PDB file of C-alpha atoms in Angstrom:
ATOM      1  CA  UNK A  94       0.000   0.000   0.000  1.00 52.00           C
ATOM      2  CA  UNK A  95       1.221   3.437  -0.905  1.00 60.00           C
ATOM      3  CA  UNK A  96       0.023   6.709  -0.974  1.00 75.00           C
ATOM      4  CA  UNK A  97       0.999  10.456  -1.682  1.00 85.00           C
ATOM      5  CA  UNK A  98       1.432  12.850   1.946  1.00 91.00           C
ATOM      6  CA  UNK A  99      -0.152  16.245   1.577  1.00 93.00           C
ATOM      7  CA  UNK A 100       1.873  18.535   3.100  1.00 96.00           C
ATOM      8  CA  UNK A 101       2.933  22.365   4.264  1.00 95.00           C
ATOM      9  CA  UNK A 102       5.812  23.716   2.841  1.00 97.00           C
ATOM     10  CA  UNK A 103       7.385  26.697   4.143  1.00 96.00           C
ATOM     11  CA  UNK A 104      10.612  27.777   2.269  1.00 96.00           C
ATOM     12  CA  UNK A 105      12.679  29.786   3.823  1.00 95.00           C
ATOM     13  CA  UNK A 106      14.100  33.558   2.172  1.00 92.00           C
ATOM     14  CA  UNK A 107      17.050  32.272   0.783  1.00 92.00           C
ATOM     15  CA  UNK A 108      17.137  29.096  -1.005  1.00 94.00           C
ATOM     16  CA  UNK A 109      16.689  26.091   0.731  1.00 96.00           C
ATOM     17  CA  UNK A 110      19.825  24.085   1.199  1.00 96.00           C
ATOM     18  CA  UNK A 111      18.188  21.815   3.960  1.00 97.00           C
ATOM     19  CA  UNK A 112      14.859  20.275   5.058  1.00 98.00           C
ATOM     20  CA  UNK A 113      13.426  19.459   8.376  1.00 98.00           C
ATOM     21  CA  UNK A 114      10.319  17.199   7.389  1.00 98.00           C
ATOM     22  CA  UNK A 115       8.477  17.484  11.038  1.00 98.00           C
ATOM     23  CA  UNK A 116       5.641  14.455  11.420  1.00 98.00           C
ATOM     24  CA  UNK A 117       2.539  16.124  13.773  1.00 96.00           C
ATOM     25  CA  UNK A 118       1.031  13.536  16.363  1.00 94.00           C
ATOM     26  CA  UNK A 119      -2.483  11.861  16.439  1.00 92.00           C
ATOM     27  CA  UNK A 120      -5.301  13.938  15.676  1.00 91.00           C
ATOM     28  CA  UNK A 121      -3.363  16.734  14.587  1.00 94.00           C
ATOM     29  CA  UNK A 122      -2.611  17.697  11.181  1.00 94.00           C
ATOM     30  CA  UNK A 123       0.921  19.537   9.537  1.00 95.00           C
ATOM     31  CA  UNK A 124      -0.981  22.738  10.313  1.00 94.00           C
ATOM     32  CA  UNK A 125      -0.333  21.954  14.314  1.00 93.00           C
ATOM     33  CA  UNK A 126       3.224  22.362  14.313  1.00 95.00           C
ATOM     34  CA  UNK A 127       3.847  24.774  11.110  1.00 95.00           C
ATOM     35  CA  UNK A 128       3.403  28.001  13.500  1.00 95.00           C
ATOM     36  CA  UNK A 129       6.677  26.551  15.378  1.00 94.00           C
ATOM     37  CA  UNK A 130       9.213  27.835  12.751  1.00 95.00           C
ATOM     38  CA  UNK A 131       9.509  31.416  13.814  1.00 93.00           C
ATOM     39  CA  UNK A 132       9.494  30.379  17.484  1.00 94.00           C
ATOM     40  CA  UNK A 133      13.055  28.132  16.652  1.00 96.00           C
ATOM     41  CA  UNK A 134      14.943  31.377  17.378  1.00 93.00           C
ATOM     42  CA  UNK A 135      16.629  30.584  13.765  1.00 93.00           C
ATOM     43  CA  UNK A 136      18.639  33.028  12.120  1.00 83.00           C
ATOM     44  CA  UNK A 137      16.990  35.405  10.145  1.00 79.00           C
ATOM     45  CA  UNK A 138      19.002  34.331   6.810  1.00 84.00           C
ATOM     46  CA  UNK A 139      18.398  30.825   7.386  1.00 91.00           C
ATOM     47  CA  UNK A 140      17.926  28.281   4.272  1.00 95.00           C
ATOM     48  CA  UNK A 141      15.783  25.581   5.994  1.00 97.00           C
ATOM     49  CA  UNK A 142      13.172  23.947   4.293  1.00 97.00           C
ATOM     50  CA  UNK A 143      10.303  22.572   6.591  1.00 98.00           C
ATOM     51  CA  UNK A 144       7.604  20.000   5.155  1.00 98.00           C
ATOM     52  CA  UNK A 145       4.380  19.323   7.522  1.00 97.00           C
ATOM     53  CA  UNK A 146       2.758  16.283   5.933  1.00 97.00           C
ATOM     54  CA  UNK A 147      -0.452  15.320   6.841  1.00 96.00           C
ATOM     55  CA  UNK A 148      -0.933  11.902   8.171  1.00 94.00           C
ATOM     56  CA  UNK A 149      -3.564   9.882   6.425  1.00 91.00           C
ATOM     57  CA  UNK A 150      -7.206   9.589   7.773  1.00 92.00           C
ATOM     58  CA  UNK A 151      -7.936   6.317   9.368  1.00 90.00           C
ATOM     59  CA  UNK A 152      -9.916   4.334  12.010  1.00 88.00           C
ATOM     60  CA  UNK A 153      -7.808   4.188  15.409  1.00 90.00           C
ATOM     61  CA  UNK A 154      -8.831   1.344  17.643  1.00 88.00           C
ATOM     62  CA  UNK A 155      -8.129   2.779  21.099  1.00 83.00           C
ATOM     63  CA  UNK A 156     -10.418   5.534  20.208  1.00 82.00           C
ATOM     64  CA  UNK A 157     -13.103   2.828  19.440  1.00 84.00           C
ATOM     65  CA  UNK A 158     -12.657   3.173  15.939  1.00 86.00           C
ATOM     66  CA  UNK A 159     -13.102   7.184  15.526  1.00 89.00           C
ATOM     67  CA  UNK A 160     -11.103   8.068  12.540  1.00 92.00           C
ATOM     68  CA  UNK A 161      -9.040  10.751  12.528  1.00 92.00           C
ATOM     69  CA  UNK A 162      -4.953  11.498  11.206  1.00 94.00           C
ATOM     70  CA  UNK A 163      -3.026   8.922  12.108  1.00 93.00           C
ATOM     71  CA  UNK A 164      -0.030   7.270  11.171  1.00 93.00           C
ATOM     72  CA  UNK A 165      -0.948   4.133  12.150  1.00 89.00           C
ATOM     73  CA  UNK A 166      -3.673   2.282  14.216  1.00 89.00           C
ATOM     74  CA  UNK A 167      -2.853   2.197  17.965  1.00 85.00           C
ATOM     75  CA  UNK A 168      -4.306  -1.057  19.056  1.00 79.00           C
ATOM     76  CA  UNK A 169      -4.003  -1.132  22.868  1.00 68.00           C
ATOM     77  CA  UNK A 170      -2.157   0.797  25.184  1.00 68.00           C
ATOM     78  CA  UNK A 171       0.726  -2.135  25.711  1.00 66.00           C
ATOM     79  CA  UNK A 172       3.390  -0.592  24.988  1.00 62.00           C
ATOM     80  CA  UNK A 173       4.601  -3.694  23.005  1.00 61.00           C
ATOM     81  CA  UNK A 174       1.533  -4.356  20.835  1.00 63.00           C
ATOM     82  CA  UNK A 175       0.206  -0.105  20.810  1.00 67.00           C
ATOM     83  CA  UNK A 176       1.403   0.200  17.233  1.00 73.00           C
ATOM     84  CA  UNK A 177       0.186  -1.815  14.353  1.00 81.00           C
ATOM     85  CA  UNK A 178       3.401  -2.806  12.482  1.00 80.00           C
ATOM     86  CA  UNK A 179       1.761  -2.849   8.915  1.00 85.00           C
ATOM     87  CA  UNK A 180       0.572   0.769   9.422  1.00 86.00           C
ATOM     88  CA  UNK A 181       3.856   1.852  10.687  1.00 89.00           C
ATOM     89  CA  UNK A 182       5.559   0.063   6.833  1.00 90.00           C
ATOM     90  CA  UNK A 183       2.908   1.738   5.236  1.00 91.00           C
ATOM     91  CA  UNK A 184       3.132   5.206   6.659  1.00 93.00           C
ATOM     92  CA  UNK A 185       7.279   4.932   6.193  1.00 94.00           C
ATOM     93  CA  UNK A 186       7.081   4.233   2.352  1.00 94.00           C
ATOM     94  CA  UNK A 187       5.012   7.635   2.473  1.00 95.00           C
ATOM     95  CA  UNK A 188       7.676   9.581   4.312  1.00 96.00           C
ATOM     96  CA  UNK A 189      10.738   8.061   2.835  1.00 96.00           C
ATOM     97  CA  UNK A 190       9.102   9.175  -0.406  1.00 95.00           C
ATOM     98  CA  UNK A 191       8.926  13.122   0.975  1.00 96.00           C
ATOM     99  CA  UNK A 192      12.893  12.386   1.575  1.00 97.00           C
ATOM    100  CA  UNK A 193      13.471  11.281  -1.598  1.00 96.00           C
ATOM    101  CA  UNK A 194      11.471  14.453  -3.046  1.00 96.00           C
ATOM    102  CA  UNK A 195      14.054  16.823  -1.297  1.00 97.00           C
ATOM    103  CA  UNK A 196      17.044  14.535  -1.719  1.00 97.00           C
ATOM    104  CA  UNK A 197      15.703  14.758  -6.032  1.00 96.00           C
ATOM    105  CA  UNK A 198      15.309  18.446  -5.415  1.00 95.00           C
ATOM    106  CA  UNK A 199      19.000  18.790  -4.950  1.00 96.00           C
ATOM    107  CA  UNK A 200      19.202  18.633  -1.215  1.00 97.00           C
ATOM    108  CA  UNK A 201      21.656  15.975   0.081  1.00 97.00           C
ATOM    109  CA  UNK A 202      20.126  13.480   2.683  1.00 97.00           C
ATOM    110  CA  UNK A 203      22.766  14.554   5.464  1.00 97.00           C
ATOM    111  CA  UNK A 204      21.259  18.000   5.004  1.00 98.00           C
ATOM    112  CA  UNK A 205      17.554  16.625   5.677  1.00 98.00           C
ATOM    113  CA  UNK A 206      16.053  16.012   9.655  1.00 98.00           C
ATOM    114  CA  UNK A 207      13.164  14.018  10.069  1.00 98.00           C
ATOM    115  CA  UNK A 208      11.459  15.613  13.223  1.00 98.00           C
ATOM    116  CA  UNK A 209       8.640  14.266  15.157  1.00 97.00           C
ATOM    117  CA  UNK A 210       6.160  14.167  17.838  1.00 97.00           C
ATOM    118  CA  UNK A 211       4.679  11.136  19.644  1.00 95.00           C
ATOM    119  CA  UNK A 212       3.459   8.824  16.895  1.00 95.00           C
ATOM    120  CA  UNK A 213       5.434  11.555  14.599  1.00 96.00           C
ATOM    121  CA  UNK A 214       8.333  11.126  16.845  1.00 97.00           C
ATOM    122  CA  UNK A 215       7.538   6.974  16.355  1.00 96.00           C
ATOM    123  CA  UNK A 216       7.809   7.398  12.778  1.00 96.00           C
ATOM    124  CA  UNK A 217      10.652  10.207  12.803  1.00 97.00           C
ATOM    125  CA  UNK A 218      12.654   6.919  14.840  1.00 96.00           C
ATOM    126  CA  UNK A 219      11.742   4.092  12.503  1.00 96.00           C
ATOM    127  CA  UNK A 220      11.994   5.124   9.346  1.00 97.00           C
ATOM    128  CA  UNK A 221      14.801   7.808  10.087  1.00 97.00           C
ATOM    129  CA  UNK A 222      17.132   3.959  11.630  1.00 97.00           C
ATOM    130  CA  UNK A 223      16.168   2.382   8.464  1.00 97.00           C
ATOM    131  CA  UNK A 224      16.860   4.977   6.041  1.00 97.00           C
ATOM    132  CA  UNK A 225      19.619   4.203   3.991  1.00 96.00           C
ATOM    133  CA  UNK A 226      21.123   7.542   3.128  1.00 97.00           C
ATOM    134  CA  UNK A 227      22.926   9.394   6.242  1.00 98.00           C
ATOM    135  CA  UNK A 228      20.115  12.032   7.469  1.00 98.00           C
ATOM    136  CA  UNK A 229      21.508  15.322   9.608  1.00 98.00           C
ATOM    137  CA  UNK A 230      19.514  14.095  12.508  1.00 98.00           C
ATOM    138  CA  UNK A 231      16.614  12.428  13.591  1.00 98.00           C
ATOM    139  CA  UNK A 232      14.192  13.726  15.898  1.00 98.00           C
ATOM    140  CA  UNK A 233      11.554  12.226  18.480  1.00 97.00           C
ATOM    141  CA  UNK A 234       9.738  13.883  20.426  1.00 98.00           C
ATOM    142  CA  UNK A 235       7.349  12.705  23.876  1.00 97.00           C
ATOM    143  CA  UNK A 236       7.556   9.385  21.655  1.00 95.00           C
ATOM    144  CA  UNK A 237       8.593   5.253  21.966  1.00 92.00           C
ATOM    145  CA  UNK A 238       9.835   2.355  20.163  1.00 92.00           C
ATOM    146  CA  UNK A 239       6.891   0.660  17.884  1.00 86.00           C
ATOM    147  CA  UNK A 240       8.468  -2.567  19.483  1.00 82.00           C
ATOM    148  CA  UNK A 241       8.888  -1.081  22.718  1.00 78.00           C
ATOM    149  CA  UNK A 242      12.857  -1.516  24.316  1.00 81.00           C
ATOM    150  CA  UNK A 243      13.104  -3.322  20.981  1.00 87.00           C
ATOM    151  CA  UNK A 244      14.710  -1.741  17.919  1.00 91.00           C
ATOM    152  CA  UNK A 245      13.591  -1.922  14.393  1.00 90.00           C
ATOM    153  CA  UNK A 246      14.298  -4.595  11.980  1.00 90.00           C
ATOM    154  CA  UNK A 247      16.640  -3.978   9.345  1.00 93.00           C
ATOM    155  CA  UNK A 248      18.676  -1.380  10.772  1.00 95.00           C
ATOM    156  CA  UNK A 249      20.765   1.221   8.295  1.00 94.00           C
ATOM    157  CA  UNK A 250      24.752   1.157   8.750  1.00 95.00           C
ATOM    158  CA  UNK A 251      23.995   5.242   7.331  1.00 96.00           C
ATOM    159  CA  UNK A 252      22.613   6.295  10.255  1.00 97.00           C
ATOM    160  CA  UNK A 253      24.095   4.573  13.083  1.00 95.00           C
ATOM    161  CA  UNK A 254      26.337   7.606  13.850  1.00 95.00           C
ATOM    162  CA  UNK A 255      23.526  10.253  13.079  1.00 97.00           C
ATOM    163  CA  UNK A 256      22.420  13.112  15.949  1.00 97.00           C
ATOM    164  CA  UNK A 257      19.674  11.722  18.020  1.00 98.00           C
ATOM    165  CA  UNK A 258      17.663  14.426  19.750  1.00 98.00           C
ATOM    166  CA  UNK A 259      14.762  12.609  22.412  1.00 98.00           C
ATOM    167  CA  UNK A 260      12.650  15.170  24.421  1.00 98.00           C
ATOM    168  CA  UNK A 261      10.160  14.132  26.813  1.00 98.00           C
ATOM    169  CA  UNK A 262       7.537  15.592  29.280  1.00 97.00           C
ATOM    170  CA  UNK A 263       8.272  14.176  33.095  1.00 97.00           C
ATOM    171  CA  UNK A 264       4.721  15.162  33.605  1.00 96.00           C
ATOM    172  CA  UNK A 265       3.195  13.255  29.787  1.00 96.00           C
ATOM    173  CA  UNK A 266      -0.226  10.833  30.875  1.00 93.00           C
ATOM    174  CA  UNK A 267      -0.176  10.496  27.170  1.00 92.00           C
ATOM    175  CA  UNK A 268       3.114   8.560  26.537  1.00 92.00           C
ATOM    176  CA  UNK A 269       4.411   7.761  29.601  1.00 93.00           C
ATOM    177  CA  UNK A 270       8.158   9.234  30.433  1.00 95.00           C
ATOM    178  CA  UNK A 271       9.406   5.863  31.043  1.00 94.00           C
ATOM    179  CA  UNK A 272       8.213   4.424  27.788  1.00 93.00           C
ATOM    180  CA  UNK A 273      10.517   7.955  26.135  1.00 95.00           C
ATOM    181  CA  UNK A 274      13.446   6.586  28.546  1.00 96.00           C
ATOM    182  CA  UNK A 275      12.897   2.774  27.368  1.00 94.00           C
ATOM    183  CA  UNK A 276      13.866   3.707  23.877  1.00 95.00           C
ATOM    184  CA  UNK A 277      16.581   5.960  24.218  1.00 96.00           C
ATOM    185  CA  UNK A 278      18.085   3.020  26.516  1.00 96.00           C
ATOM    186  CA  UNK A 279      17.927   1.014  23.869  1.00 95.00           C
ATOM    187  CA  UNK A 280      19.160   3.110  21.391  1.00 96.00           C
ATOM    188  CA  UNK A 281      22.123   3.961  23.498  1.00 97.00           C
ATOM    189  CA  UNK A 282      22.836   0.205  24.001  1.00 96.00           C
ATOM    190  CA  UNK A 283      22.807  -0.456  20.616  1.00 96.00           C
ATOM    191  CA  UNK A 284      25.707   2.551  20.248  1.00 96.00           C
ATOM    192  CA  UNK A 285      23.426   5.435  18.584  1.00 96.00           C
ATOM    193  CA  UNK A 286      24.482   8.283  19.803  1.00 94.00           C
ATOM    194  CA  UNK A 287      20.983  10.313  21.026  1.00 97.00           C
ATOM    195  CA  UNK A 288      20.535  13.139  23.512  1.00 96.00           C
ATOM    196  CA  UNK A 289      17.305  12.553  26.333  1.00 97.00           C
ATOM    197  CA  UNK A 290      16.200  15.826  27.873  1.00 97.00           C
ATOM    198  CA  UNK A 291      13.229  16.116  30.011  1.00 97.00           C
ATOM    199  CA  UNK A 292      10.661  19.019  30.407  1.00 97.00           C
ATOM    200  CA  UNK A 293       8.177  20.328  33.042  1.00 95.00           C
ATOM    201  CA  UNK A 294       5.602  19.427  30.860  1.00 96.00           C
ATOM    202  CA  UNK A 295       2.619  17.419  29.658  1.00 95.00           C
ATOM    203  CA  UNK A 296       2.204  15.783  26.272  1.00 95.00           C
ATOM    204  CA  UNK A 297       2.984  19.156  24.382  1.00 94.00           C
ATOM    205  CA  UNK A 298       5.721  21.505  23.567  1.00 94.00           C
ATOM    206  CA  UNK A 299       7.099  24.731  25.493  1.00 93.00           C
ATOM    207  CA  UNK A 300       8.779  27.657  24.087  1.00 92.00           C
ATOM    208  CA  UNK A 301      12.165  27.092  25.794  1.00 93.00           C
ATOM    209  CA  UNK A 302      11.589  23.562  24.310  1.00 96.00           C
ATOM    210  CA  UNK A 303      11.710  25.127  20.782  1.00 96.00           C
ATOM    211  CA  UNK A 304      14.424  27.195  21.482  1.00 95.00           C
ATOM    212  CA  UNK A 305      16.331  24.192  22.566  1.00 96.00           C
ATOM    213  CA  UNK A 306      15.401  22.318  19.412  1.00 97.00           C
ATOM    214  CA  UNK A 307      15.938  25.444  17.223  1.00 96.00           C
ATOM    215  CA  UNK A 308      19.742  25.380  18.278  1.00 96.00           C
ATOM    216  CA  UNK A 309      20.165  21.595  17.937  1.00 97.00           C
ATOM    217  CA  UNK A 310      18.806  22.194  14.236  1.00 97.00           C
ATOM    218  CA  UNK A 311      21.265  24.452  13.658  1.00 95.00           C
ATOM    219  CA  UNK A 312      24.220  22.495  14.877  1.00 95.00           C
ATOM    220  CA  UNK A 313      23.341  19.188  12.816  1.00 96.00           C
ATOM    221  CA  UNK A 314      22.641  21.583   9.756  1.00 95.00           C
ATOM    222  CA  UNK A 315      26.075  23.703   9.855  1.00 87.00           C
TER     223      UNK A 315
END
């Protein structure tokens, strides 16, 4: 199964010579997280790209069935069976083919950060391990493991040196901290080299947050 992500694009006022493709959360839509750009704290002359693709409208199970944007169903709240594995292949063939838009656009997969938030930040994590071009970063945030403390199948030797960046709310009842903490433990024992930060938050953003992520984006697209 494929299909075509509609998206926001906002260019930047130079050309774009990298791309942050940021995946929204359940329920939400691109348009969620496309009014975070000018809180980044970016420089003005900045040539970042940043794509917010829409997930696809589906049933979700755990919401008996209510269908709404989502990148995959979430079957139960087990940690180890919450994502359904097909949806998660299906959504990644979607976003690897917004990569290989930017990469055919002329800009170079280790210029490119695949940013997300909880089942963004899911995706962001699985296909961002599996990709097989070296991306600039890959970020996941208030997010887990589809398989739990287990990582992905078919692992990419490109990215098993690329900039983590893992951001979690101590106070989330959405995704639990600990399930955040399981992957980045398992991530760090299989030698990736990721960065965990916690926030006074819920399951949302803050503005310090973004300023925090705004620099990060600028050091893995110098």
């Amino acid at each position: 199964m494929s299909f075509k992500l509609e998206k926001i694009v906002i260019e930047p006022q130079t050309p774009a010579t990298a791309c942050v493709i940021w995946l929204h959360g359940l329920g939400d839509s691109g348009a969620g997280f496309a009014p975070v750009v000018p809180v980044l704290g970016l420089a003005g002359q900045h040539s970042i790209r940043f794509i917010f693709p829409h997930a696809p409208e589906q049933a979700v199970t755990i919401n008996g069935g209510f269908v709404m944007r989502s990148w995959y169903d979430i079957k139960s709240m087990d940690l180890h069976d919450r994502a359904d594995i097909q949806g998660v292949m299906a959504s990644e063939q979607a976003i690897r083919q917004l990569i290989v838009e930017q990469i055919n656009s002329g800009i170079p997969a280790d210029k490119i950060v695949l940013a997300g938030f909880s089942q963004g930040g899911v995706m962001s994590l699985f296909t961002g391990l599996r990709f097989e071009q070296k991306l600039a970063g890959i970020m996941a945030l208030s997010c887990y493991l589809p398989g739990g403390e287990t990582l992905p199948e078919q692992l990419a030797d490109a990215n098993a040196h690329t900039a983590i960046l893992q951001h979690h709310g101590v106070q989330d009842d959405v995704v639990p901290m600990f399930a955040g903490k399981m992957a980045y433990d398992a991530l760090i024992a299989a030698g990736y080299q990721s960065t965990w930060k916690t926030y006074p938050m819920a399951h949302s953003v803050l503005p310090n947050q973004l300023a925090d992520i705004g620099q990060w984006l600028q050091q893995v697209l110098k």
